[in-house]
CSV table of C-alpha atoms in Angstrom, one decimal:
chain,number,residue,atom,x,y,z
H,1,MET,CA,18.4,-17.0,6.7
H,2,LEU,CA,21.9,-16.6,4.4
H,3,GLY,CA,22.2,-12.8,4.7
H,4,PRO,CA,25.3,-10.9,2.4
H,5,ARG,CA,29.4,-12.1,2.9
H,6,SER,CA,27.8,-14.7,5.2
H,7,THR,CA,28.7,-18.1,5.7
H,8,GLN,CA,26.1,-21.7,4.9
H,9,ASN,CA,28.2,-23.5,7.2
H,10,PRO,CA,26.8,-24.3,9.9
H,11,ALA,CA,27.5,-24.1,13.8
H,12,LYS,CA,26.2,-25.5,16.9
H,13,HIS,CA,24.9,-23.2,19.6
H,14,SER,CA,22.9,-25.1,23.1
H,15,GLY,CA,22.6,-28.2,20.7
H,16,LYS,CA,20.6,-26.9,18.1
H,17,THR,CA,21.9,-26.3,14.7
H,18,ARG,CA,21.9,-22.4,13.2
H,19,LEU,CA,23.1,-20.7,10.5
H,20,LEU,CA,26.4,-18.2,10.5
H,21,GLY,CA,24.2,-14.8,10.4
H,22,PRO,CA,25.5,-11.8,9.0
H,23,PRO,CA,27.7,-8.9,9.7
H,24,PRO,CA,26.2,-7.2,12.5
H,25,ASP,CA,26.7,-3.4,9.9
H,26,PHE,CA,24.3,-5.4,7.5
H,27,ARG,CA,21.5,-6.8,10.1
H,28,ARG,CA,21.0,-3.2,11.3
H,29,ARG,CA,19.2,-2.7,8.4
H,30,THR,CA,17.6,-5.6,7.9
H,31,HIS,CA,13.7,-6.5,9.5
H,32,PHE,CA,12.2,-9.3,9.6
H,33,LEU,CA,8.6,-9.6,9.9
H,34,ARG,CA,7.2,-12.9,10.6
H,35,LYS,CA,3.2,-14.5,11.2
H,36,SER,CA,1.6,-13.3,14.8
H,37,PRO,CA,-1.6,-14.7,15.3
H,38,GLY,CA,-4.5,-12.7,13.7
H,39,ALA,CA,-2.6,-9.8,13.9
H,40,ALA,CA,-3.7,-6.7,11.8
H,41,LEU,CA,-1.1,-3.7,12.9
H,42,CYS,CA,-0.2,-0.1,11.2
H,43,ALA,CA,3.6,0.2,11.2
H,44,PRO,CA,5.1,4.1,11.0
H,45,LEU,CA,8.9,3.4,9.4
H,46,VAL,CA,10.7,6.4,10.9
H,47,GLY,CA,14.4,7.5,11.2
H,48,GLY,CA,15.8,6.5,14.8
H,49,GLU,CA,15.9,3.1,16.8
H,50,VAL,CA,13.4,0.2,16.7
H,51,ALA,CA,10.9,1.5,19.4
H,52,GLN,CA,8.9,-0.5,20.5
H,53,PRO,CA,5.6,-2.4,20.6
H,54,VAL,CA,1.5,0.4,21.2
H,55,ALA,CA,-1.6,-0.7,22.0
H,56,ARG,CA,-4.4,-0.3,20.0
H,57,GLU,CA,-8.0,-0.7,19.3
H,58,PRO,CA,-8.7,-4.8,18.4
H,59,TRP,CA,-9.6,-4.5,14.4
H,60,ALA,CA,-8.2,-8.7,14.4
H,61,VAL,CA,-9.8,-12.4,14.9
H,62,GLU,CA,-7.6,-13.0,18.1
H,63,SER,CA,-4.4,-9.9,18.6
H,64,THR,CA,-4.4,-7.4,17.4
H,65,ARG,CA,-1.7,-4.4,18.2
H,66,GLU,CA,0.9,-1.6,16.2
H,67,THR,CA,3.9,-1.3,15.5
H,68,ARG,CA,6.5,0.9,15.4
H,69,LEU,CA,9.2,0.4,13.2
H,70,GLU,CA,12.2,2.3,13.1
H,71,VAL,CA,15.0,2.5,10.2
H,72,MET,CA,18.1,1.6,11.9
H,73,ASP,CA,20.7,4.0,13.1
H,74,VAL,CA,23.9,3.0,14.0
H,75,LYS,CA,23.0,1.8,17.4
H,76,PRO,CA,21.5,-1.8,17.4
H,77,GLU,CA,20.6,-1.0,20.9
H,78,PRO,CA,15.9,-1.3,20.4
H,79,GLY,CA,15.3,2.7,21.7
H,80,THR,CA,11.1,4.6,21.5
H,81,LEU,CA,10.1,7.6,19.3
H,82,SER,CA,11.1,10.7,19.7
H,83,GLU,CA,9.3,14.1,19.1
H,84,ASN,CA,10.9,15.0,16.4
H,85,SER,CA,11.0,11.2,14.6
H,86,GLU,CA,10.0,12.3,10.7
H,87,VAL,CA,7.2,9.4,9.4
H,88,LEU,CA,8.1,8.1,6.5
H,89,PHE,CA,5.2,5.7,5.6
H,90,SER,CA,3.5,3.4,7.0
H,91,PHE,CA,1.7,0.0,5.9
H,92,GLY,CA,-0.8,-3.0,7.4
H,93,VAL,CA,-1.1,-5.9,8.1
H,94,ILE,CA,-3.1,-9.3,9.4
H,95,ALA,CA,-3.1,-12.9,9.1
H,96,ASP,CA,-5.3,-15.7,10.4
H,97,ILE,CA,-8.2,-14.6,9.0
H,98,GLN,CA,-9.3,-18.2,8.4
H,99,TYR,CA,-12.9,-17.6,7.7
H,100,ALA,CA,-15.2,-20.2,7.6
H,101,ASP,CA,-18.7,-20.1,7.4
H,102,LEU,CA,-19.2,-22.5,10.9
H,103,GLU,CA,-20.7,-21.9,14.5
H,104,ASP,CA,-17.6,-21.1,17.3
H,105,GLY,CA,-15.5,-23.2,17.9
H,106,TYR,CA,-11.8,-24.2,19.7
H,107,ASN,CA,-8.4,-25.7,18.7
H,108,PHE,CA,-7.7,-28.8,19.6
H,109,GLN,CA,-6.8,-28.0,23.3
H,110,GLY,CA,-10.1,-27.3,24.3
H,111,ASN,CA,-7.7,-23.6,25.6
H,112,ARG,CA,-8.5,-21.2,22.6
H,113,ARG,CA,-11.7,-19.8,21.1
H,114,ARG,CA,-12.1,-19.8,16.6
H,115,TYR,CA,-15.1,-16.8,15.7
H,116,TYR,CA,-14.4,-18.7,12.1
H,117,ARG,CA,-17.4,-16.3,11.3
H,118,HIS,CA,-17.0,-13.2,12.5
H,119,SER,CA,-13.6,-13.2,11.5
H,120,LEU,CA,-14.8,-11.3,8.3
H,121,LEU,CA,-16.4,-8.2,10.4
H,122,HIS,CA,-12.4,-7.9,12.0
H,123,LEU,CA,-11.2,-8.3,8.3
H,124,ARG,CA,-14.0,-5.8,7.4
H,125,GLY,CA,-12.8,-3.4,11.0
H,126,ALA,CA,-9.4,-3.0,9.3
H,127,ILE,CA,-10.0,-2.1,6.0
H,128,GLU,CA,-12.1,0.9,7.0
H,129,HIS,CA,-9.5,1.6,9.9
H,130,TRP,CA,-6.7,1.3,7.0
H,131,ASN,CA,-9.2,3.1,4.8
H,132,THR,CA,-9.1,6.0,6.8
H,133,GLU,CA,-5.7,7.2,8.4
H,134,ASP,CA,-5.0,10.9,7.8
H,135,ARG,CA,-1.6,9.3,6.1
H,136,PRO,CA,-3.4,5.3,4.0
H,137,PRO,CA,-0.6,3.0,4.2
H,138,ARG,CA,0.9,2.1,1.1
H,139,CYS,CA,-0.1,-1.3,0.9
H,140,VAL,CA,-0.7,-4.1,2.8
H,141,LEU,CA,0.9,-7.7,4.3
H,142,GLN,CA,-1.2,-10.5,4.4
H,143,LEU,CA,0.3,-12.8,6.5
H,144,GLY,CA,-1.0,-16.5,5.5
H,145,ASP,CA,-4.0,-18.5,6.9
H,146,ILE,CA,-6.5,-16.9,4.5
H,147,ILE,CA,-9.7,-19.3,4.6
H,148,ASP,CA,-9.8,-22.4,7.3
H,149,GLY,CA,-9.0,-25.9,6.6
H,150,TYR,CA,-12.0,-26.7,7.6
H,151,ASN,CA,-14.0,-25.6,4.3
H,152,ALA,CA,-11.9,-28.5,1.5
H,153,GLN,CA,-13.7,-30.7,4.4
H,154,TYR,CA,-17.2,-29.0,3.5
H,155,LYS,CA,-15.8,-28.4,0.4
H,156,VAL,CA,-17.1,-24.8,0.7
H,157,SER,CA,-13.1,-23.5,-0.2
H,158,GLU,CA,-13.5,-21.5,-3.8
H,159,LYS,CA,-16.9,-19.9,-1.7
H,160,SER,CA,-14.9,-19.2,1.0
H,161,LEU,CA,-12.3,-17.5,-0.8
H,162,GLU,CA,-13.4,-15.8,-3.5
H,163,LEU,CA,-16.0,-13.6,-0.2
H,164,VAL,CA,-12.7,-13.6,2.3
H,165,MET,CA,-11.4,-11.7,-1.5
H,166,ASN,CA,-14.4,-9.8,-2.3
H,167,THR,CA,-14.0,-8.1,1.3
H,168,PHE,CA,-10.4,-6.7,0.0
H,169,GLN,CA,-11.8,-5.3,-2.3
H,170,MET,CA,-12.6,-2.2,-0.1
H,171,LEU,CA,-9.6,-1.8,0.5
H,172,LYS,CA,-7.9,1.2,-0.7
H,173,VAL,CA,-4.0,0.5,-0.9
H,174,PRO,CA,-2.6,-2.7,-2.5
H,175,VAL,CA,-2.1,-5.5,0.0
H,176,HIS,CA,0.0,-8.6,-1.0
H,177,HIS,CA,-0.7,-12.9,0.3
H,178,THR,CA,1.6,-15.3,1.5
H,179,TRP,CA,0.8,-19.0,2.1
H,180,GLY,CA,0.4,-21.0,4.7
H,181,ASN,CA,-0.7,-24.4,6.1
H,182,HIS,CA,-4.6,-23.4,5.7
H,183,GLU,CA,-3.9,-22.4,2.0
H,184,PHE,CA,-2.6,-25.3,1.0
H,185,TYR,CA,-4.9,-28.1,2.7
H,186,ASN,CA,-7.4,-25.9,0.8
H,187,PHE,CA,-5.7,-25.4,-2.7
H,188,SER,CA,-2.9,-27.0,-4.2
H,189,ARG,CA,0.1,-25.3,-5.4
H,190,ASN,CA,-0.7,-24.5,-8.5
H,191,TYR,CA,-4.5,-23.6,-8.2
H,192,LEU,CA,-2.4,-21.0,-5.7
H,193,THR,CA,0.2,-20.1,-8.4
H,194,ASN,CA,-3.0,-19.4,-10.7
H,195,SER,CA,-5.5,-17.7,-8.2
H,196,LYS,CA,-5.8,-14.3,-7.2
H,197,LEU,CA,-3.9,-15.1,-4.3
H,198,ASN,CA,-0.5,-14.9,-6.0
H,199,THR,CA,0.4,-11.4,-5.8
H,200,LYS,CA,3.4,-11.3,-7.3
H,201,PHE,CA,2.3,-9.4,-10.2
H,202,LEU,CA,2.9,-6.4,-7.7
H,203,GLU,CA,6.7,-7.1,-7.4
H,204,ASP,CA,9.1,-4.4,-8.9
H,205,ARG,CA,12.2,-6.2,-11.1
H,206,ILE,CA,15.8,-4.7,-10.8
H,207,VAL,CA,16.0,-5.5,-14.4
H,208,HIS,CA,19.6,-4.8,-14.7
H,209,ASP,CA,20.1,-8.0,-12.5
H,210,PRO,CA,19.0,-11.0,-13.4
H,211,LYS,CA,20.4,-13.2,-10.7
H,212,THR,CA,17.3,-11.1,-8.4
H,213,VAL,CA,14.9,-12.3,-10.1
H,214,PRO,CA,13.1,-15.3,-8.3
H,215,SER,CA,12.2,-18.8,-10.1
H,216,GLU,CA,8.9,-20.1,-10.9
H,217,ASP,CA,9.6,-22.7,-8.8
H,218,TYR,CA,8.4,-20.9,-5.8
H,219,TYR,CA,6.3,-18.4,-4.4
H,220,ALA,CA,9.0,-15.2,-3.2
H,221,TYR,CA,9.2,-11.8,-4.8
H,222,HIS,CA,10.2,-8.2,-3.8
H,223,PHE,CA,8.6,-4.6,-3.9
H,224,VAL,CA,9.7,-1.8,-2.6
H,225,PRO,CA,6.3,0.6,-1.4
H,226,PHE,CA,8.5,4.0,-0.5
H,227,PRO,CA,12.3,4.5,-2.1
H,228,GLN,CA,15.2,3.1,0.0
H,229,PHE,CA,12.6,0.7,1.7
H,230,ARG,CA,12.9,-3.3,0.2
H,231,PHE,CA,10.0,-6.0,1.2
H,232,ILE,CA,11.3,-9.8,0.1
H,233,LEU,CA,7.9,-11.9,0.4
H,234,LEU,CA,8.9,-15.2,1.1
H,235,ASP,CA,8.0,-19.0,0.3
H,236,ALA,CA,8.2,-20.2,3.5
H,237,TYR,CA,6.2,-24.4,2.6
H,238,ASP,CA,8.7,-23.9,-0.8
H,239,LEU,CA,9.6,-27.5,0.4
H,240,SER,CA,6.4,-28.8,2.2
H,241,VAL,CA,4.3,-32.3,1.0
H,242,LEU,CA,0.9,-29.9,1.1
H,243,GLY,CA,-0.4,-28.6,-2.5
H,244,VAL,CA,2.0,-31.2,-4.0
H,245,ASP,CA,1.7,-34.3,-5.8
H,246,GLN,CA,1.8,-37.1,-3.9
H,247,SER,CA,3.9,-39.1,-7.0
H,248,SER,CA,5.8,-36.2,-8.0
H,249,PRO,CA,9.9,-35.7,-7.0
H,250,LYS,CA,9.7,-32.3,-5.1
H,251,TYR,CA,7.0,-34.7,-3.0
H,252,GLN,CA,9.1,-37.8,-2.4
H,253,GLN,CA,12.3,-35.5,-1.5
H,254,CYS,CA,10.2,-33.7,1.0
H,255,LEU,CA,9.2,-36.8,1.8
H,256,LYS,CA,12.3,-37.7,2.1
H,257,ILE,CA,13.6,-34.7,4.7
H,258,LEU,CA,10.6,-35.5,7.5
H,259,ARG,CA,11.2,-39.2,8.0
H,260,GLU,CA,15.0,-39.2,7.8
H,261,HIS,CA,14.3,-36.4,10.6
H,262,ASN,CA,11.0,-37.7,12.0
H,263,PRO,CA,10.1,-41.3,13.1
H,264,ASN,CA,7.3,-40.6,14.4
H,265,SER,CA,4.3,-43.1,12.6
H,266,GLU,CA,2.6,-39.2,12.9
H,267,LEU,CA,4.1,-37.2,10.7
H,268,ASN,CA,2.7,-34.2,12.4
H,269,SER,CA,3.7,-35.1,15.4
H,270,PRO,CA,6.6,-33.0,16.9
H,271,GLN,CA,6.2,-36.1,20.4
H,272,GLY,CA,10.7,-36.7,21.1
H,273,LEU,CA,11.7,-34.5,18.6
H,274,SER,CA,15.0,-32.6,19.1
H,275,GLU,CA,13.9,-30.6,15.8
H,276,PRO,CA,10.4,-29.9,16.5
H,277,GLN,CA,10.1,-28.4,13.0
H,278,PHE,CA,10.0,-30.9,11.1
H,279,VAL,CA,6.5,-32.1,10.4
H,280,GLN,CA,3.7,-32.6,7.8
H,281,PHE,CA,1.7,-29.2,8.0
H,282,ASN,CA,4.8,-27.5,8.9
H,283,GLY,CA,7.1,-26.1,5.4
H,284,GLY,CA,11.2,-25.4,4.4
H,285,PHE,CA,13.3,-23.2,1.7
H,286,SER,CA,14.8,-24.6,-0.3
H,287,GLN,CA,18.4,-23.5,-1.3
H,288,ASP,CA,17.5,-21.4,-4.9
H,289,GLN,CA,15.4,-19.9,-2.5
H,290,LEU,CA,18.2,-18.9,-0.2
H,291,ASN,CA,20.2,-19.0,-2.8
H,292,TRP,CA,17.9,-16.4,-4.5
H,293,LEU,CA,17.5,-13.9,-1.3
H,294,ASN,CA,20.8,-14.0,-1.2
H,295,GLU,CA,21.1,-12.1,-4.0
H,296,VAL,CA,18.1,-10.1,-3.4
H,297,LEU,CA,19.6,-9.0,0.7
H,298,THR,CA,23.4,-8.2,-2.0
H,299,PHE,CA,21.7,-5.5,-3.5
H,300,SER,CA,19.9,-4.4,-1.1
H,301,ASP,CA,23.5,-4.7,0.7
H,302,THR,CA,25.4,-2.8,-1.9
H,303,ASN,CA,22.3,0.3,-2.3
H,304,GLN,CA,22.2,0.9,1.3
H,305,GLU,CA,18.3,-0.2,1.6
H,306,LYS,CA,16.8,-1.0,4.7
H,307,VAL,CA,15.2,-4.7,4.3
H,308,VAL,CA,11.9,-5.6,6.1
H,309,ILE,CA,11.8,-10.5,5.1
H,310,VAL,CA,8.4,-10.4,5.0
H,311,ARG,CA,6.6,-14.5,5.4
H,312,PHE,CA,4.2,-17.4,6.9
H,313,GLY,CA,5.7,-19.3,10.3
H,314,LEU,CA,6.7,-18.7,13.8
H,315,GLN,CA,7.1,-21.2,16.5
H,316,ARG,CA,6.0,-19.9,20.0
H,317,LYS,CA,7.8,-22.2,23.3
H,318,LYS,CA,7.3,-21.5,27.2
H,319,SER,CA,6.9,-17.3,26.0
H,320,THR,CA,8.8,-17.3,23.1
H,321,LEU,CA,9.4,-16.9,19.6
H,322,VAL,CA,12.6,-18.0,17.8
H,323,PRO,CA,13.6,-17.9,14.3
H,324,ALA,CA,11.5,-20.3,11.7
H,325,LEU,CA,14.8,-21.1,9.9
H,326,SER,CA,16.9,-24.3,10.8
H,327,PRO,CA,19.4,-25.5,8.2
H,328,THR,CA,19.6,-29.6,7.1
H,329,GLU,CA,22.1,-31.6,6.7
H,330,THR,CA,21.0,-31.5,2.8
H,331,GLY,CA,21.5,-27.3,2.9
H,332,THR,CA,17.2,-26.7,3.0
H,333,ALA,CA,15.4,-25.1,5.6
H,334,PHE,CA,12.6,-25.9,7.3
H,335,GLY,CA,10.0,-23.4,9.6
H,336,HIS,CA,9.1,-23.9,12.7
H,337,ARG,CA,5.3,-23.7,13.5
H,338,LYS,CA,3.8,-24.2,16.5
H,339,GLU,CA,3.6,-26.0,19.4
H,340,HIS,CA,1.2,-28.7,18.8
H,341,PRO,CA,0.2,-29.3,14.9
H,342,ASP,CA,-2.9,-30.1,16.4
H,343,ALA,CA,-3.2,-27.2,17.7
H,344,ASP,CA,-3.7,-25.7,13.7
H,345,THR,CA,-4.9,-28.4,11.9
H,346,PRO,CA,-7.8,-29.0,10.6
H,347,SER,CA,-9.4,-30.5,13.7
H,348,ARG,CA,-12.4,-28.9,15.9
H,349,LYS,CA,-13.5,-29.2,19.0
H,350,THR,CA,-17.4,-27.2,19.7
H,351,SER,CA,-18.6,-25.4,22.6
C-alpha cells in the first residue's frame, strides 16, 4: 500500500520485495481490516489504543470473533480497553458465507468441513444479533465469497445469490460488499458491476477533491460511517484473469504477469514459487487503484481522519498472517490468498 509521503521504490527485506511504508505518525491512524474465514464480528471503536480480540458466541460459518478496534493515540503499542473509554460507534463484519444448496463437504485436503446450506442459518443469526444490539452497528462489511463456486457448476449462481441477498434484506443497517474469487467463479466482472453486490452507491464523495473519486475501471470507494472515520473498500481483483473476457487486453496483461512469475503449467499451483501470490485464483491492485488510494489516504492524513482499509484476501503461512500486498516490477501489486489454491477453488471431497 502507498501511504502519504511514502515512496514507490521497492526495498528488499529477508529476501522478499516490499513497499516502503508511510511514516509512523500516519500508520497510527490506519487500521487494516482483512478477511478472516467465516468471521462475523461487531467492532466498537473507542478512544485510546488497540485492544486484544475478545471471543464471543459463534455466529459465523466456521469461526467468529469480536474485535475491539480503538482509535490509536500517541503510543503505537497495543493495549487494553479502559473502563473510561468512550465507545464511538461499531460496525459488523462477516466473510466466507459461501452458500450453496449442497450437502456438507470438505475442502480439497479433507481437513476442513464445509457447511454449504447451514451458512444461511449463521448469516441469519449474525443479522439477528446486529439488529438487536442496544447500539446497532453503523454498517456491516461483507468481505467476499458470498456464495460458493459450486453454484456455477450446477448453474444456480443467480438463484443462490438472490437467496443470500434476500436474507441480507433483514438487516436494518447498510451492508458494504467486497468481491472475492468465488464471486468471479460465478459471475463476470460486468455482471457484478450491475448487480446488488455493487454497493458503490453508498460512497461518500469528497466533492472538492476530484482525485479522491475512484475510476469506474475498478470496484473501490470510501465512506464515512462516523465523523472523522473513513473506510476505504478496495478491489483485490482489479488485476486478475478471473471474471474478464479472455480476449480483452486486461486479461492478456494479467496472464502475462502470472506467466512471468509462475512457470507452472497449472497456474493455480504455487509449487516452487518464491512469490506464491502469483496464482490464477488470486488477484491484485493496479497502479491506478494504488494512486487513487494514495490520494484518499493523503486527504485523510491532512484532515486527521482515522482510516479503516477493507479488502478481500489474506495469506496464512505457518499460522502467521502476512501482508497481502507485494509489488511487482510493473508497479502493480498482487495479494496473497491461501496456503494452497485447492483449499478454495471449486473442488470438493464429500463425506
